Amino acid sequence: MSGKLTVIGLGPGSVGQLTPEATDALHAADVLFGYGPYLDRVPDRAGQRRQASDNRQENDRARRALAEAAQGASVAVVSGGDPGVFAMAAAICEALERGPGAWLSIDLAIVPGVTSMLAVAARVGAPLGHDFCALSLSDNLKPWPVVEQRLRAAAGAGFAIALYNPISRSRPWQLDRAFEILRTHLPAGTPVVFGRAVGRIDERVRVTTLAAAHGSDADMATCIIVGSPETRLVERPNRTALVYTPRSLGVFNT
């Protein structure tokens, strides 16, 4: 007997940014697995069970969800943002590949969500309007020298860069080090956007420059977008500055 496992993106936090597909999938599940604060964002439904776990228990959460689905249940695993961006979809796929062969017959569906960098970008304009990349500054699953190598490569290639997992109590210095590295490849005036808890009641968005960016401006609820050399900052009276990257390379240099 095999059930269904759905991995669902809850978006950045606003109910208005939760997709209808995600809402339907949440309602249909018999049991929900997820990080506790994410589960708290899902409305209660009579008869639906919840299995909350800590943010660093992704692999265990994935295995338990797959095991329950293998017994015939309709299971949902929730992620903030999009489940395929530094989130639970990859953990589920990894656990499925390494787990019992019976898990391969589970009906698996991934429901996309609005990821943090898109929500932050929308608040200020279009900083991701040309080529961009996303990097996690967490070195829990990869060595820090690899993070530094990728930062240099991305900045040197001219990408706008979205930085996920920028700082935490156990990683207090990495973000400032990342800014140091980026300053060696990018102009001091490169726009930097700090978007904290976008879509939630405690949302805070701040636009600054790479020269003025500091690690203390962020926490784990923050997603940061660092512009490319092409990214423009347009000041507007009594409004948040407009930040965008032109669609055509060198459009303002011709």
Coordinates of N, CA and C in Angstrom, one line a residue:
M1 N 0.8 -1.2 0.0 CA 0.0 0.0 0.0 C 0.9 1.2 0.0
S2 N 0.6 2.2 -0.9 CA 1.4 3.4 -1.0 C 0.5 4.6 -1.0
G3 N 0.8 5.7 -0.3 CA 0.0 6.9 -0.3 C 0.6 7.9 -1.2
K4 N 0.4 9.2 -0.7 CA 0.9 10.3 -1.5 C 1.7 11.2 -0.6
L5 N 2.8 11.8 -1.2 CA 3.6 12.8 -0.5 C 3.6 14.1 -1.3
T6 N 3.2 15.2 -0.7 CA 3.2 16.5 -1.4 C 4.1 17.4 -0.6
V7 N 5.0 18.0 -1.3 CA 5.9 19.0 -0.7 C 5.4 20.4 -1.1
I8 N 5.1 21.2 -0.1 CA 4.3 22.4 -0.4 C 5.1 23.7 0.0
G9 N 5.2 24.6 -0.9 CA 5.8 25.9 -0.6 C 4.7 26.9 -0.1
L10 N 5.0 27.4 1.1 CA 4.0 28.3 1.8 C 4.2 29.8 1.4
G11 N 5.2 30.1 0.6 CA 5.5 31.5 0.2 C 6.2 32.1 1.4
P12 N 6.5 33.4 1.2 CA 7.3 34.1 2.2 C 6.6 34.5 3.5
G13 N 5.3 34.4 3.6 CA 4.6 34.6 4.8 C 3.2 35.2 4.7
S14 N 2.9 35.9 3.7 CA 1.6 36.5 3.5 C 0.6 35.5 3.0
V15 N -0.6 35.5 3.5 CA -1.6 34.6 3.0 C -1.9 34.9 1.5
G16 N -1.8 36.2 1.2 CA -2.1 36.5 -0.2 C -1.0 36.0 -1.2
Q17 N 0.1 35.5 -0.7 CA 1.2 34.9 -1.6 C 1.2 33.4 -1.5
L18 N 0.2 32.8 -0.8 CA 0.0 31.4 -0.8 C -0.8 31.0 -2.1
T19 N -0.3 30.1 -2.9 CA -1.0 29.8 -4.1 C -2.3 29.0 -3.9
P20 N -3.3 29.1 -4.8 CA -4.5 28.2 -4.6 C -4.1 26.8 -4.7
E21 N -3.1 26.4 -5.5 CA -2.7 25.0 -5.5 C -2.2 24.5 -4.2
A22 N -1.4 25.4 -3.5 CA -0.9 25.0 -2.2 C -2.0 24.9 -1.2
T23 N -2.9 25.8 -1.2 CA -4.0 25.8 -0.3 C -4.8 24.5 -0.4
D24 N -5.1 24.1 -1.7 CA -5.8 22.8 -1.9 C -5.1 21.6 -1.4
A25 N -3.7 21.6 -1.6 CA -2.9 20.5 -1.2 C -2.8 20.4 0.3
L26 N -2.8 21.5 1.0 CA -2.7 21.5 2.5 C -4.0 21.0 3.0
H27 N -5.1 21.4 2.4 CA -6.4 20.9 2.9 C -6.6 19.4 2.7
A28 N -6.0 18.9 1.6 CA -6.2 17.4 1.3 C -5.4 16.5 2.1
A29 N -4.4 17.0 2.8 CA -3.4 16.1 3.5 C -4.0 15.5 4.8
D30 N -3.7 14.3 5.1 CA -4.1 13.7 6.4 C -3.1 14.1 7.5
V31 N -1.9 14.3 7.2 CA -0.9 14.7 8.2 C 0.1 15.7 7.6
L32 N 0.5 16.6 8.4 CA 1.5 17.7 7.9 C 2.8 17.5 8.7
F33 N 3.9 17.6 8.0 CA 5.2 17.6 8.6 C 5.8 18.9 8.3
G34 N 6.6 19.4 9.3 CA 7.3 20.7 9.0 C 8.0 21.3 10.2
Y35 N 8.8 22.3 9.9 CA 9.3 23.1 11.0 C 8.2 23.8 11.7
G36 N 8.2 23.9 13.0 CA 7.1 24.3 13.8 C 6.5 25.7 13.4
P37 N 7.4 26.7 13.3 CA 6.8 28.0 12.9 C 6.1 28.0 11.5
Y38 N 6.6 27.2 10.6 CA 5.9 27.1 9.3 C 4.5 26.4 9.5
L39 N 4.5 25.3 10.3 CA 3.2 24.7 10.5 C 2.2 25.6 11.2
D40 N 2.7 26.6 12.0 CA 1.8 27.5 12.6 C 1.1 28.4 11.6
R41 N 1.7 28.6 10.4 CA 1.1 29.4 9.4 C -0.1 28.7 8.6
V42 N -0.3 27.4 8.9 CA -1.3 26.7 8.2 C -2.5 26.6 9.0
P43 N -3.7 27.0 8.4 CA -4.9 26.9 9.2 C -5.2 25.5 9.7
D44 N -5.8 25.3 10.9 CA -6.2 24.0 11.4 C -7.3 23.4 10.6
R45 N -7.3 22.1 10.5 CA -8.4 21.4 9.9 C -8.7 20.2 10.7
A46 N -10.0 20.0 11.0 CA -10.4 18.9 11.9 C -9.9 17.6 11.3
G47 N -9.3 16.7 12.1 CA -8.9 15.4 11.7 C -7.5 15.3 11.1
Q48 N -6.9 16.5 10.9 CA -5.6 16.5 10.3 C -4.5 16.5 11.4
R49 N -3.5 15.6 11.3 CA -2.5 15.6 12.3 C -1.3 16.4 11.9
R50 N -0.5 16.9 12.9 CA 0.7 17.7 12.6 C 1.9 17.1 13.3
Q51 N 3.0 17.0 12.6 CA 4.3 16.5 13.2 C 5.3 17.7 13.0
A52 N 5.5 18.4 14.1 CA 6.5 19.5 14.1 C 7.9 19.0 14.4
S53 N 8.9 19.7 13.9 CA 10.3 19.3 14.2 C 11.1 20.6 14.1
D54 N 12.4 20.5 14.6 CA 13.3 21.6 14.5 C 13.8 21.9 13.1
N55 N 14.3 23.1 12.9 CA 14.7 23.5 11.6 C 15.9 22.7 11.1
R56 N 16.7 22.1 12.0 CA 17.9 21.3 11.5 C 17.6 19.8 11.4
Q57 N 16.3 19.5 11.4 CA 16.0 18.0 11.3 C 15.3 17.7 10.0
E58 N 15.8 18.3 8.9 CA 15.2 18.1 7.6 C 15.3 16.7 7.2
N59 N 16.4 16.0 7.3 CA 16.6 14.7 6.9 C 15.7 13.7 7.6
D60 N 15.6 13.8 8.9 CA 14.8 13.0 9.7 C 13.3 13.2 9.4
R61 N 13.0 14.5 9.2 CA 11.6 14.9 8.8 C 11.2 14.2 7.4
A62 N 12.1 14.3 6.5 CA 11.9 13.7 5.2 C 11.7 12.2 5.3
R63 N 12.5 11.5 6.1 CA 12.3 10.0 6.2 C 11.0 9.7 6.9
R64 N 10.7 10.4 7.9 CA 9.4 10.1 8.6 C 8.2 10.4 7.7
A65 N 8.2 11.4 6.9 CA 7.1 11.7 6.0 C 7.0 10.6 5.0
L66 N 8.1 10.2 4.4 CA 8.1 9.1 3.4 C 7.6 7.8 4.0
A67 N 8.0 7.5 5.2 CA 7.6 6.3 5.8 C 6.1 6.3 6.1
E68 N 5.5 7.4 6.4 CA 4.1 7.5 6.7 C 3.3 7.4 5.3
A69 N 3.8 8.1 4.3 CA 3.2 8.0 3.0 C 3.2 6.5 2.5
A70 N 4.3 5.8 2.8 CA 4.4 4.4 2.3 C 3.4 3.5 3.0
Q71 N 2.8 4.0 4.1 CA 1.8 3.2 4.8 C 0.4 3.5 4.2
G72 N 0.3 4.4 3.3 CA -0.9 4.7 2.6 C -1.5 6.1 2.9
A73 N -0.9 6.9 3.8 CA -1.4 8.2 4.2 C -1.2 9.2 3.1
S74 N -2.0 10.2 3.1 CA -1.8 11.4 2.3 C -1.0 12.4 3.1
V75 N 0.2 12.6 2.8 CA 1.2 13.4 3.6 C 1.6 14.7 2.9
A76 N 1.7 15.7 3.7 CA 2.3 17.0 3.2 C 3.4 17.4 4.0
V77 N 4.5 17.8 3.3 CA 5.7 18.4 4.0 C 5.7 19.9 3.6
V78 N 5.7 20.8 4.6 CA 5.7 22.2 4.2 C 7.0 22.9 4.3
S79 N 7.3 23.9 3.5 CA 8.5 24.7 3.5 C 8.1 26.1 3.4
G80 N 8.8 27.0 3.9 CA 8.7 28.4 3.7 C 9.2 28.7 2.3
G81 N 8.6 29.7 1.6 CA 9.1 30.1 0.3 C 8.7 29.0 -0.7
D82 N 9.7 28.6 -1.5 CA 9.5 27.6 -2.5 C 10.3 26.3 -2.0
P83 N 9.6 25.1 -2.0 CA 10.3 24.0 -1.4 C 11.5 23.5 -2.2
G84 N 11.7 24.0 -3.4 CA 12.8 23.5 -4.2 C 14.0 24.5 -4.1
V85 N 13.9 25.5 -3.3 CA 15.0 26.5 -3.1 C 15.6 26.4 -1.7
F86 N 16.7 25.7 -1.5 CA 17.3 25.5 -0.2 C 16.3 25.0 0.8
A87 N 15.5 24.1 0.4 CA 14.3 23.7 1.3 C 14.1 22.2 1.2
M88 N 12.8 21.8 1.5 CA 12.5 20.4 1.8 C 12.4 19.5 0.5
A89 N 12.2 20.0 -0.6 CA 12.0 19.2 -1.8 C 13.3 18.4 -2.1
A90 N 14.5 19.0 -1.9 CA 15.7 18.3 -2.1 C 16.0 17.3 -1.0
A91 N 15.6 17.6 0.2 CA 15.7 16.6 1.3 C 14.9 15.4 1.1
I92 N 13.6 15.6 0.6 CA 12.8 14.5 0.3 C 13.3 13.6 -0.9
C93 N 13.8 14.2 -1.9 CA 14.4 13.5 -3.0 C 15.6 12.7 -2.6
E94 N 16.5 13.3 -1.7 CA 17.6 12.6 -1.2 C 17.2 11.4 -0.4
A95 N 16.3 11.6 0.5 CA 15.8 10.5 1.3 C 15.2 9.4 0.5
L96 N 14.4 9.8 -0.5 CA 13.8 8.8 -1.4 C 14.8 7.9 -2.1
E97 N 15.8 8.6 -2.6 CA 16.9 7.8 -3.4 C 17.6 6.9 -2.5
R98 N 17.9 7.3 -1.2 CA 18.7 6.4 -0.3 C 17.8 5.5 0.5
G99 N 16.5 5.6 0.5 CA 15.7 4.8 1.3 C 15.3 3.5 0.7
P100 N 14.3 2.8 1.3 CA 13.8 1.5 0.9 C 13.3 1.6 -0.6
G101 N 13.4 0.6 -1.3 CA 12.9 0.6 -2.7 C 11.4 0.8 -2.8
A102 N 10.7 0.4 -1.7 CA 9.2 0.6 -1.8 C 8.9 2.1 -1.8
W103 N 9.8 3.0 -1.3 CA 9.4 4.4 -1.4 C 9.4 5.0 -2.8
L104 N 10.0 4.3 -3.7 CA 10.1 4.8 -5.1 C 8.7 4.8 -5.7
S105 N 7.8 4.0 -5.2 CA 6.4 3.9 -5.8 C 5.5 4.9 -5.2
I106 N 5.9 5.7 -4.2 CA 5.1 6.7 -3.6 C 4.8 7.8 -4.6
D107 N 3.5 8.2 -4.6 CA 3.1 9.3 -5.5 C 3.6 10.6 -4.9
L108 N 4.6 11.2 -5.6 CA 5.3 12.4 -5.1 C 4.9 13.6 -6.0
A109 N 4.5 14.7 -5.3 CA 4.2 16.0 -6.0 C 4.9 17.2 -5.3
I110 N 5.4 18.1 -6.1 CA 6.1 19.3 -5.5 C 5.2 20.5 -5.9
V111 N 4.7 21.2 -4.9 CA 3.9 22.4 -5.2 C 4.7 23.7 -5.0
P112 N 5.0 24.4 -6.0 CA 5.9 25.6 -5.9 C 5.3 26.7 -5.1
G113 N 6.2 27.6 -4.6 CA 5.8 28.7 -3.8 C 6.6 29.9 -4.2
V114 N 6.2 31.1 -3.7 CA 7.0 32.3 -4.0 C 8.2 32.3 -3.0
T115 N 9.4 32.3 -3.6 CA 10.5 32.2 -2.8 C 11.0 33.6 -2.3
S116 N 11.8 33.7 -1.3 CA 12.1 35.0 -0.6 C 12.7 36.0 -1.6
M117 N 13.6 35.6 -2.4 CA 14.3 36.6 -3.3 C 13.3 37.2 -4.2
L118 N 12.2 36.5 -4.7 CA 11.2 37.1 -5.5 C 10.4 38.1 -4.8
A119 N 10.0 37.8 -3.5 CA 9.2 38.7 -2.7 C 10.0 39.9 -2.4
V120 N 11.3 39.8 -2.0 CA 12.1 41.0 -1.7 C 12.3 41.8 -3.0
A121 N 12.6 41.2 -4.1 CA 12.8 41.9 -5.4 C 11.6 42.8 -5.7
A122 N 10.4 42.2 -5.5 CA 9.2 42.9 -5.9 C 8.9 44.1 -5.0
R123 N 9.5 44.1 -3.8 CA 9.3 45.3 -3.0 C 10.0 46.5 -3.5
V124 N 11.1 46.3 -4.2 CA 12.0 47.5 -4.6 C 12.0 47.7 -6.1
G125 N 11.5 46.8 -6.9 CA 11.6 47.0 -8.3 C 11.9 45.7 -9.1
A126 N 13.0 45.7 -9.7 CA 13.4 44.5 -10.4 C 14.9 44.2 -10.4
P127 N 15.5 44.1 -9.2 CA 16.9 43.8 -9.1 C 17.4 42.5 -9.8
L128 N 16.5 41.6 -10.0 CA 16.8 40.3 -10.7 C 16.3 40.4 -12.2
G129 N 16.3 41.6 -12.7 CA 15.8 41.8 -14.1 C 16.7 41.2 -15.2
H130 N 17.9 40.9 -14.9 CA 18.9 40.3 -15.8 C 19.4 39.0 -15.1
D131 N 20.5 38.5 -15.6 CA 21.0 37.2 -15.1 C 21.3 37.4 -13.6
F132 N 21.0 36.3 -12.8 CA 21.2 36.3 -11.4 C 21.4 34.9 -10.9
C133 N 21.9 34.8 -9.7 CA 22.0 33.5 -9.0 C 21.6 33.6 -7.6
A134 N 21.5 32.5 -6.9 CA 21.1 32.4 -5.5 C 22.2 31.6 -4.8
L135 N 22.6 32.1 -3.7 CA 23.6 31.4 -2.9 C 23.2 31.3 -1.4
S136 N 23.4 30.2 -0.8 CA 23.2 30.1 0.7 C 24.5 30.3 1.4
L137 N 24.5 31.2 2.4 CA 25.8 31.5 3.1 C 25.9 30.5 4.3
S138 N 25.0 29.5 4.4 CA 25.2 28.5 5.5 C 26.3 27.6 5.1
D139 N 27.2 27.3 6.0 CA 28.2 26.3 5.8 C 27.9 25.0 6.6
N140 N 26.6 24.8 6.9 CA 26.2 23.5 7.6 C 26.3 22.3 6.7
L141 N 26.1 22.5 5.4 CA 26.1 21.4 4.4 C 27.1 21.5 3.4
K142 N 28.0 22.6 3.4 CA 29.1 22.7 2.5 C 30.2 23.5 3.2
P143 N 31.5 23.3 2.9 CA 32.5 24.0 3.6 C 32.5 25.5 3.2
W144 N 32.9 26.3 4.2 CA 32.9 27.7 3.9 C 33.8 28.1 2.8
P145 N 35.0 27.5 2.5 CA 35.8 27.9 1.4 C 35.0 27.7 0.0
V146 N 34.1 26.8 0.0 CA 33.3 26.7 -1.2 C 32.4 27.9 -1.4
V147 N 31.8 28.3 -0.3 CA 31.0 29.5 -0.3 C 31.8 30.7 -0.8
E148 N 33.0 30.9 -0.3 CA 33.8 32.0 -0.8 C 34.1 31.9 -2.3
Q149 N 34.4 30.7 -2.7 CA 34.7 30.5 -4.1 C 33.5 30.8 -5.0
R150 N 32.4 30.5 -4.6 CA 31.2 30.7 -5.4 C 30.8 32.2 -5.4
L151 N 31.0 32.9 -4.2 CA 30.8 34.3 -4.2 C 31.7 35.1 -5.2
R152 N 33.0 34.7 -5.2 CA 33.9 35.3 -6.2 C 33.5 35.1 -7.6
A153 N 33.1 33.8 -7.9 CA 32.7 33.5 -9.2 C 31.5 34.2 -9.7
A154 N 30.5 34.3 -8.8 CA 29.2 35.0 -9.2 C 29.4 36.4 -9.4
A155 N 30.2 37.1 -8.5 CA 30.4 38.5 -8.6 C 31.3 38.8 -9.8
G156 N 32.3 38.0 -10.1 CA 33.1 38.1 -11.2 C 32.4 37.9 -12.5
A157 N 31.4 37.1 -12.5 CA 30.6 36.8 -13.8 C 29.6 37.9 -14.0
G158 N 29.4 38.8 -13.1 CA 28.4 39.9 -13.3 C 27.0 39.6 -13.0
F159 N 26.8 38.5 -12.2 CA 25.4 38.2 -11.7 C 24.9 39.1 -10.6
A160 N 23.7 39.5 -10.6 CA 23.1 39.9 -9.3 C 23.0 38.6 -8.4
I161 N 23.1 38.8 -7.1 CA 23.2 37.7 -6.2 C 22.2 37.8 -5.1
A162 N 21.4 36.7 -4.9 CA 20.5 36.6 -3.8 C 21.1 35.8 -2.7
L163 N 21.2 36.3 -1.5 CA 21.9 35.6 -0.4 C 20.9 35.1 0.6
Y164 N 20.8 33.7 0.7 CA 19.9 33.1 1.6 C 20.7 32.7 2.9
N165 N 20.0 32.5 4.0 CA 20.6 32.0 5.2 C 21.8 32.9 5.6
P166 N 21.7 34.2 5.6 CA 22.9 35.1 5.7 C 23.6 35.0 7.0
I167 N 22.9 34.8 8.1 CA 23.5 35.0 9.4 C 22.7 34.2 10.5
S168 N 23.3 33.8 11.5 CA 22.6 33.2 12.7 C 23.5 33.3 13.9
R169 N 23.0 32.9 15.1 CA 23.8 33.0 16.3 C 25.0 32.1 16.2
S170 N 24.9 31.0 15.4 CA 26.1 30.1 15.3 C 27.0 30.5 14.1
R171 N 26.5 31.4 13.3 CA 27.3 31.9 12.1 C 27.3 33.4 12.1
P172 N 27.9 34.1 13.1 CA 27.8 35.5 13.2 C 28.7 36.3 12.3
W173 N 29.8 35.7 11.7 CA 30.8 36.5 11.0 C 30.7 36.3 9.5
Q174 N 30.0 35.3 9.0 CA 30.1 35.0 7.6 C 29.6 36.0 6.6
L175 N 28.5 36.7 7.0 CA 27.9 37.7 6.2 C 28.9 38.9 5.9
D176 N 29.5 39.4 7.0 CA 30.5 40.5 6.8 C 31.7 40.0 6.0
R177 N 32.1 38.8 6.1 CA 33.1 38.3 5.2 C 32.7 38.2 3.8
A178 N 31.4 37.8 3.6 CA 30.9 37.8 2.2 C 30.9 39.2 1.6
F179 N 30.5 40.2 2.4 CA 30.6 41.6 1.9 C 32.0 42.0 1.5
E180 N 32.9 41.6 2.4 CA 34.3 41.9 2.1 C 34.8 41.3 0.7
I181 N 34.4 40.1 0.5 CA 34.7 39.4 -0.8 C 34.1 40.2 -2.0
L182 N 32.8 40.5 -1.8 CA 32.1 41.1 -2.9 C 32.6 42.5 -3.2
R183 N 33.1 43.2 -2.2 CA 33.7 44.5 -2.4 C 35.0 44.5 -3.3
T184 N 35.6 43.4 -3.3 CA 36.8 43.3 -4.2 C 36.5 43.0 -5.6
H185 N 35.2 42.8 -5.9 CA 34.8 42.5 -7.3 C 33.8 43.5 -7.8
L186 N 33.1 44.2 -6.9 CA 32.0 45.1 -7.4 C 32.2 46.5 -6.9
P187 N 31.6 47.5 -7.6 CA 31.7 48.9 -7.2 C 31.1 49.1 -5.8
A188 N 31.7 50.1 -5.2 CA 31.2 50.4 -3.8 C 29.8 50.8 -3.8
G189 N 29.3 51.4 -4.9 CA 27.9 51.9 -4.9 C 26.9 50.9 -5.4
T190 N 27.3 49.6 -5.5 CA 26.4 48.6 -5.9 C 25.2 48.5 -5.0
P191 N 24.0 48.6 -5.5 CA 22.8 48.5 -4.6 C 22.8 47.1 -3.8
V192 N 22.4 47.2 -2.6 CA 22.1 46.0 -1.7 C 20.8 46.2 -1.1
V193 N 20.0 45.1 -1.2 CA 18.6 45.2 -0.6 C 18.5 44.2 0.5
F194 N 18.2 44.6 1.7 CA 17.9 43.7 2.9 C 16.4 43.6 3.0
G195 N 15.9 42.4 2.8 CA 14.4 42.2 3.0 C 14.2 41.2 4.1
R196 N 13.6 41.7 5.2 CA 13.4 40.9 6.4 C 11.9 40.6 6.5
A197 N 11.6 39.3 6.6 CA 10.2 38.9 6.9 C 9.2 39.5 5.9
V198 N 9.6 39.5 4.6 CA 8.7 40.1 3.6 C 7.4 39.4 3.5
G199 N 6.3 40.1 3.6 CA 5.0 39.5 3.6 C 4.4 39.3 5.0
R200 N 5.2 39.5 6.0 CA 4.7 39.3 7.4 C 4.5 40.6 8.1
I201 N 3.9 40.6 9.2 CA 3.6 41.8 9.9 C 4.8 42.6 10.3
D202 N 5.9 41.9 10.6 CA 7.2 42.6 11.0 C 8.1 42.8 9.8
E203 N 7.6 42.9 8.6 CA 8.4 43.1 7.4 C 9.2 44.4 7.5
R204 N 10.5 44.3 7.0 CA 11.3 45.5 7.0 C 12.2 45.4 5.7
V205 N 12.2 46.4 4.9 CA 13.0 46.4 3.7 C 13.9 47.6 3.7
R206 N 15.2 47.4 3.5 CA 16.1 48.5 3.5 C 17.0 48.4 2.3
V207 N 17.2 49.6 1.6 CA 18.1 49.6 0.4 C 19.4 50.4 0.8
T208 N 20.5 49.9 0.6 CA 21.8 50.6 0.8 C 22.8 50.3 -0.3
T209 N 24.0 50.6 0.0 CA 25.1 50.2 -1.0 C 26.0 49.2 -0.4
L210 N 26.8 48.6 -1.3 CA 27.7 47.6 -0.9 C 28.7 48.1 0.1
A211 N 29.1 49.4 -0.1 CA 30.1 50.0 0.8 C 29.5 50.2 2.2
A212 N 28.2 50.4 2.3 CA 27.6 50.6 3.6 C 27.0 49.4 4.2
A213 N 26.9 48.3 3.5 CA 26.2 47.1 4.0 C 27.0 46.5 5.2
H214 N 26.3 46.0 6.1 CA 26.9 45.4 7.3 C 26.1 44.2 7.8
G215 N 26.8 43.2 8.3 CA 26.1 42.0 8.8 C 25.1 42.2 9.9
S216 N 25.2 43.3 10.7 CA 24.3 43.5 11.7 C 22.9 44.0 11.2
D217 N 22.8 44.3 9.9 CA 21.5 44.6 9.3 C 20.7 43.4 9.0
A218 N 21.1 42.2 9.2 CA 20.4 41.0 8.8 C 20.2 40.1 10.0
D219 N 19.3 39.2 9.8 CA 19.1 38.0 10.7 C 18.7 36.8 9.8
M220 N 18.3 35.7 10.4 CA 17.9 34.5 9.7 C 16.6 34.7 8.9
A221 N 15.8 35.7 9.2 CA 14.6 36.0 8.5 C 14.8 36.9 7.3
T222 N 16.1 37.2 7.0 CA 16.4 38.2 6.0 C 16.9 37.5 4.7
C223 N 16.5 38.0 3.6 CA 17.1 37.6 2.3 C 17.7 38.9 1.7
I224 N 18.9 38.7 1.2 CA 19.6 39.9 0.7 C 19.9 39.8 -0.8
I225 N 19.7 40.9 -1.5 CA 20.0 40.9 -2.9 C 21.1 41.9 -3.1
V226 N 22.2 41.4 -3.7 CA 23.3 42.3 -4.1 C 23.3 42.5 -5.6
G227 N 23.2 43.7 -6.0 CA 23.1 43.9 -7.4 C 24.4 43.6 -8.2
S228 N 24.3 43.6 -9.5 CA 25.4 43.4 -10.4 C 26.0 44.8 -10.7
P229 N 27.1 44.9 -11.5 CA 27.6 46.2 -11.9 C 26.6 47.0 -12.7
E230 N 25.7 46.3 -13.3 CA 24.7 47.0 -14.1 C 23.5 47.5 -13.3
T231 N 23.3 47.1 -12.1 CA 22.1 47.4 -11.3 C 22.0 48.9 -11.0
R232 N 20.8 49.4 -11.2 CA 20.6 50.8 -11.0 C 19.8 51.1 -9.7
L233 N 20.1 52.2 -9.1 CA 19.3 52.7 -7.9 C 18.8 54.1 -8.3
V234 N 17.4 54.2 -8.2 CA 16.7 55.4 -8.6 C 16.1 55.9 -7.3
E235 N 16.5 57.0 -6.8 CA 15.9 57.6 -5.6 C 14.6 58.2 -6.0
R236 N 13.6 58.1 -5.1 CA 12.3 58.6 -5.3 C 11.8 59.4 -4.0
P237 N 11.3 60.6 -4.1 CA 10.9 61.4 -2.9 C 9.9 60.7 -2.1
N238 N 10.1 60.5 -0.8 CA 9.2 59.9 0.1 C 8.7 58.5 -0.2
R239 N 9.6 57.8 -1.0 CA 9.3 56.4 -1.3 C 10.6 55.6 -1.2
T240 N 10.4 54.3 -1.1 CA 11.6 53.4 -1.2 C 12.3 53.5 -2.5
A241 N 13.6 53.6 -2.5 CA 14.3 53.7 -3.7 C 14.0 52.6 -4.7
L242 N 14.0 52.9 -6.0 CA 13.7 51.9 -7.0 C 15.1 51.2 -7.4
V243 N 15.1 49.9 -7.3 CA 16.3 49.1 -7.7 C 16.0 48.2 -8.8
Y244 N 16.7 48.3 -9.9 CA 16.5 47.4 -11.0 C 17.7 47.1 -11.8
T245 N 17.8 46.0 -12.4 CA 18.9 45.6 -13.3 C 18.3 45.6 -14.7
P246 N 18.8 46.5 -15.6 CA 18.3 46.5 -17.0 C 18.4 45.2 -17.7
R247 N 17.4 45.0 -18.5 CA 17.3 43.7 -19.3 C 18.4 43.5 -20.3
S248 N 19.0 44.7 -20.8 CA 20.0 44.6 -21.8 C 21.3 45.0 -21.2
L249 N 22.3 44.2 -21.4 CA 23.7 44.5 -20.8 C 24.3 45.7 -21.4
G250 N 24.8 46.6 -20.6 CA 25.4 47.8 -21.0 C 24.5 48.9 -21.6
V251 N 23.2 48.8 -21.3 CA 22.3 49.7 -21.9 C 22.6 51.2 -21.6
F252 N 23.2 51.4 -20.4 CA 23.5 52.8 -20.0 C 24.9 53.2 -20.3
N253 N 25.6 52.3 -21.0 CA 27.0 52.6 -21.3 C 27.2 52.8 -22.8
T254 N 26.1 52.9 -23.6 CA 26.2 53.0 -25.0 C 25.8 54.4 -25.5

